[in-house]
Tab-separated table of C-alpha atoms and ligand atoms in Angstrom:
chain	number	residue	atom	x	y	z
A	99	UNK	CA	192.313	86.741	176.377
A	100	UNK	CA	190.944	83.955	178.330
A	101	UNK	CA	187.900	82.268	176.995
A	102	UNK	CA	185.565	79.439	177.480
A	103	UNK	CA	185.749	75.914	175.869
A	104	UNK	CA	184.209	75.753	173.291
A	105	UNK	CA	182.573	72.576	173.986
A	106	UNK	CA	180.951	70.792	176.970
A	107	UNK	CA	180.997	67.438	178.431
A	108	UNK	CA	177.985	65.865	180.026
A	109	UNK	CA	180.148	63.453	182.643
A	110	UNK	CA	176.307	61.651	183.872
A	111	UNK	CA	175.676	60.462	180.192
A	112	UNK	CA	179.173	61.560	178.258
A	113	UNK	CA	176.801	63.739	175.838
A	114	UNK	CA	179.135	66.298	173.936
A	115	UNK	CA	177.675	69.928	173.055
A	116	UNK	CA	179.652	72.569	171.231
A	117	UNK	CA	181.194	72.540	167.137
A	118	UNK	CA	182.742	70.173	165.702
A	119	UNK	CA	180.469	67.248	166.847
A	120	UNK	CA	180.384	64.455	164.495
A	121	UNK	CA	176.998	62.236	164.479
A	122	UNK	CA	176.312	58.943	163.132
A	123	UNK	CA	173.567	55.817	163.802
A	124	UNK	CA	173.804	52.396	163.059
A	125	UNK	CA	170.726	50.608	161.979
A	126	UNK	CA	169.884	46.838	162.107
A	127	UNK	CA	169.559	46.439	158.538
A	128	UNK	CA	173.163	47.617	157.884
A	129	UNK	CA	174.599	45.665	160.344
A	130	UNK	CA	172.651	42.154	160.034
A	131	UNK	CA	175.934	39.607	158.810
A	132	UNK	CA	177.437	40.257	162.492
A	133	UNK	CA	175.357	38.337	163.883
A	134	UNK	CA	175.117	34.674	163.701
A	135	UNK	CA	171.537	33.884	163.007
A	136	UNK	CA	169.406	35.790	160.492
A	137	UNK	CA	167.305	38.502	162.013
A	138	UNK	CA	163.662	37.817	162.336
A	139	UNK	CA	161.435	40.525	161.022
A	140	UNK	CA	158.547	39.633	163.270
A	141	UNK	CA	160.682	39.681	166.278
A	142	UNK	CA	163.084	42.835	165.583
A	143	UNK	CA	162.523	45.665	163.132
A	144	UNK	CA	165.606	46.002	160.626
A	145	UNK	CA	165.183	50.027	160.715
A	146	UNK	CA	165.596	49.811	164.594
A	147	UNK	CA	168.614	52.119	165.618
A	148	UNK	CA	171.542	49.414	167.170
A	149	UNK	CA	174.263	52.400	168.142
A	150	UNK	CA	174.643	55.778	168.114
A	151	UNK	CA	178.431	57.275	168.223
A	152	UNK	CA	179.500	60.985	168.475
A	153	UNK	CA	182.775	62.361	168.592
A	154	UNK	CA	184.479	65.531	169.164
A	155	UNK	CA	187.084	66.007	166.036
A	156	UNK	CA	187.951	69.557	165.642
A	157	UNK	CA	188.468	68.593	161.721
A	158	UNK	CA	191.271	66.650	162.668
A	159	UNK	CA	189.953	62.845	161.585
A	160	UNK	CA	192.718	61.220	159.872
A	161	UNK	CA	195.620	64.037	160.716
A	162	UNK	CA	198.588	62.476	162.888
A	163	UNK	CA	199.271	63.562	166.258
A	164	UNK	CA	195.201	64.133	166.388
A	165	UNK	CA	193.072	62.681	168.993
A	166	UNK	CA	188.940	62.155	168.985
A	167	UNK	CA	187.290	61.912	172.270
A	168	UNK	CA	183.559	60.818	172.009
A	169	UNK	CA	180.905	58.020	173.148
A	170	UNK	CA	178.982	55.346	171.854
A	171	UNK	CA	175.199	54.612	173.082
A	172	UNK	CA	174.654	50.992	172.456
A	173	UNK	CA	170.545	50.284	172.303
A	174	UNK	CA	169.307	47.307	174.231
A	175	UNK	CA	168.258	44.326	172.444
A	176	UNK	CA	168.779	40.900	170.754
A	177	UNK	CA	168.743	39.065	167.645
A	178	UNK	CA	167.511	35.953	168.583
A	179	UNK	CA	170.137	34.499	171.300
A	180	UNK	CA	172.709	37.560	170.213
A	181	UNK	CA	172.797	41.321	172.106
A	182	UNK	CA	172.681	44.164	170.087
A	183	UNK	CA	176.479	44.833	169.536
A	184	UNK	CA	178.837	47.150	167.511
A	185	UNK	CA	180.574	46.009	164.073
A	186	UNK	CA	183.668	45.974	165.742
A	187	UNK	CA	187.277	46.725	164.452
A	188	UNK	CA	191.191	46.793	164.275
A	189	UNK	CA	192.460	49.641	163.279
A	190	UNK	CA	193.370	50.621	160.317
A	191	UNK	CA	197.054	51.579	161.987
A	192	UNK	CA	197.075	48.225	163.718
A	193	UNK	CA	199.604	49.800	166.159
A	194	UNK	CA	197.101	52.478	167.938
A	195	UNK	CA	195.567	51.809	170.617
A	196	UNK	CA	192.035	53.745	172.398
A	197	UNK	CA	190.286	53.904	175.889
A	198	UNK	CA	186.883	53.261	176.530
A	199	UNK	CA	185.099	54.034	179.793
A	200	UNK	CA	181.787	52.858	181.348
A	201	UNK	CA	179.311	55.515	181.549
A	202	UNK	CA	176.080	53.858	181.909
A	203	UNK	CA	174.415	50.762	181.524
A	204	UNK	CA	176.509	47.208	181.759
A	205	UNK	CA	177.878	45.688	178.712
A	206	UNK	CA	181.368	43.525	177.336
A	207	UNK	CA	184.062	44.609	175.315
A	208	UNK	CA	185.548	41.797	173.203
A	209	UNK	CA	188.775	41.897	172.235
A	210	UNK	CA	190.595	39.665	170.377
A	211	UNK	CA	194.513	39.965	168.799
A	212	UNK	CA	195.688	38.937	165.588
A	213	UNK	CA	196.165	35.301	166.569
A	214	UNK	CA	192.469	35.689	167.063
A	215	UNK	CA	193.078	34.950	171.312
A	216	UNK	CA	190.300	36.667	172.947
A	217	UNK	CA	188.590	38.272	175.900
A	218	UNK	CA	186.382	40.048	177.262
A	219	UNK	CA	185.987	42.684	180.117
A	220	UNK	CA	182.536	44.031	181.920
A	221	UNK	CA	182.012	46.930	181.322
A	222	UNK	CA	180.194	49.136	183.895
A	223	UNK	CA	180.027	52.899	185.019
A	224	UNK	CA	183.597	53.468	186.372
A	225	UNK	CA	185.428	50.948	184.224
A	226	UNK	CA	188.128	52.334	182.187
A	227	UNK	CA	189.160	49.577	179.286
A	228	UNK	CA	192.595	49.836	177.627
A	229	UNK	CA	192.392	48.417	174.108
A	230	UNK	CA	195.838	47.686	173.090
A	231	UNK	CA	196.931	48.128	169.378
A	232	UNK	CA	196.519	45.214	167.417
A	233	UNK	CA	193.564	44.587	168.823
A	234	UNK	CA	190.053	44.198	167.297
A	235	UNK	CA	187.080	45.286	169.810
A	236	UNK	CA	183.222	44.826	170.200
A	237	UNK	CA	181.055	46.492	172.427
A	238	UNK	CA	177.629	44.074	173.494
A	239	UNK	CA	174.387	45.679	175.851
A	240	UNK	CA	174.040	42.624	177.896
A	241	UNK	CA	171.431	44.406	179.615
A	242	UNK	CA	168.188	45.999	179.152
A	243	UNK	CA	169.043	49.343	179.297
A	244	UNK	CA	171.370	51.992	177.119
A	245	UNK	CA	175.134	51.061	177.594
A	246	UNK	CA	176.831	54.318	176.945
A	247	UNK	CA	180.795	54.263	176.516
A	248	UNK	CA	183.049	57.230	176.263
A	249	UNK	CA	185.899	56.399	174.100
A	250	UNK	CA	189.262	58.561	172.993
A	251	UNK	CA	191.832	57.159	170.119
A	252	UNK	CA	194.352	58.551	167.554
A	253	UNK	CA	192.637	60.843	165.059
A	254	UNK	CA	194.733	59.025	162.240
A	255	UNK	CA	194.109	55.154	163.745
A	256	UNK	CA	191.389	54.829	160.695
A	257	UNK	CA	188.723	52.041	161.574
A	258	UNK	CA	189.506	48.345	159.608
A	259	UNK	CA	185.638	46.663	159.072
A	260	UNK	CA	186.774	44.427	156.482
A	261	UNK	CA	188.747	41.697	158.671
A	262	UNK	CA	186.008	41.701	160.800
A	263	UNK	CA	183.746	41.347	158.489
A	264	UNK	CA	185.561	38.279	156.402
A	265	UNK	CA	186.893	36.300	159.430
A	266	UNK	CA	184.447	37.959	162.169
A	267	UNK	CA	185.875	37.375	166.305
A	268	UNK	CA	186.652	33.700	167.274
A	269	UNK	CA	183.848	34.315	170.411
A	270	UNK	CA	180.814	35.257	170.720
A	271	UNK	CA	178.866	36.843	173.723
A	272	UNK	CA	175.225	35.128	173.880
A	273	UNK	CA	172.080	34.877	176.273
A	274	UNK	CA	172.134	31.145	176.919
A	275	UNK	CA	169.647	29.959	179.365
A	276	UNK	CA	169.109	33.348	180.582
A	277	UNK	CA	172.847	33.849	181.256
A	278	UNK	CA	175.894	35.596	179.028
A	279	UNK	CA	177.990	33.119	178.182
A	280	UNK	CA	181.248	33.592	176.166
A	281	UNK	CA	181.560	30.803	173.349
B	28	PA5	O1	186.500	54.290	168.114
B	28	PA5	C1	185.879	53.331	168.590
B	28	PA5	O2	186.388	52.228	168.789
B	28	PA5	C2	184.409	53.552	168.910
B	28	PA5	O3	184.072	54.899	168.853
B	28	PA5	C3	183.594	52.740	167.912
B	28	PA5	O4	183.844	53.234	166.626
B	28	PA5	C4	182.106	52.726	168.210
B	28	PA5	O5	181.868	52.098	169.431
B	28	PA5	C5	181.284	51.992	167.147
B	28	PA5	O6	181.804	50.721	166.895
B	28	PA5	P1	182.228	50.292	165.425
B	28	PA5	O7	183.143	51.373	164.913
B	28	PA5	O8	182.927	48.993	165.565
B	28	PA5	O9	180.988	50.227	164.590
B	29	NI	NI1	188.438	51.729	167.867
């Protein structure tokens, strides 16, 4: 029998329809430590929603030989001279490596090894971004519209927040002037 898909790609905005969709949003409040300065509760509200991701996993998170395929909508705004940006991550399997591609918007991925060398690439609708393994990468809305990414890794590469977290990336992306700088 031949049958249809049984999910759907939106290629204009990398929306996913169909089973198996896994949803999740970020908030400011959970992510505040990323960024440098402390938020300012009269300037941003902690509840506003940072990043949305959604995936396609067909149960398979965590199985070897699985793969996810999904994208991330990355809100516009700042915390003081910081853009809204993602938590950012190794892997968990430092050895697996991902694609993201530019749907909308304009943004930066960060990346940065283990000897904590960085860079970045723009990110822009048509830009396909190779993120090595052992590599740790960021996602930042330079601009004031929705940045939406469509990503596809290992199903078993596992997500490592903790490094991140402790030692953070050795640059930061901020609005200095009026213009991104990298320092
Ligand atoms: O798998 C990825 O790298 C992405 O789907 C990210 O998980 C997504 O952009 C959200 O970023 P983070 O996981 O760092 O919060
Ligand atoms: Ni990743």
């Amino acid at each position: 029998m031949i049958r249809n898909s049984n999910v759907k790609v939106d290629f204009t905005n990398g929306s996913l329809q169909g089973e198996q969709i896994v949803r999740k949003e970020t908030r400011l409040k959970e992510i505040q430590n990323i960024f440098e300065k402390r938020v300012d509760e009269s300037q941003v509200d902690p509840e506003t929603i940072v990043y949305e991701v959604e995936y396609y996993s067909r149960g398979e998170n965590h199985q070897p030989g699985g793969l996810l395929f999904g994208r991330s909508i990355l809100h516009p705004g700042k915390v003081n001279d910081e853009y809204f940006m993602t938590k950012g991550h190794f892997h968990q399997q430092r050895e697996q490596s991902e694609f993201y591609w530019g749907i909308q918007g304009k943004g930066i991925l960060l990346l940065m090894d283990e000897d904590k060398n960085t860079s970045a690439e723009i990110v822009e609708p048509g830009s396909l971004h190779y993120i090595p393994g052992y590599t740790a990468h960021r996602l930042i809305n330079t601009s004031d519209e929705v940045l939406i990414v469509g990503a596809c890794w290992s199903a078993d590469a596992g997500h490592d927040y903790d490094t991140i977290l402790t030692e953070g990336f050795s640059k930061r992306v901020k609005n200095i002037d009026g213009r991104i700088q990298l320092v």
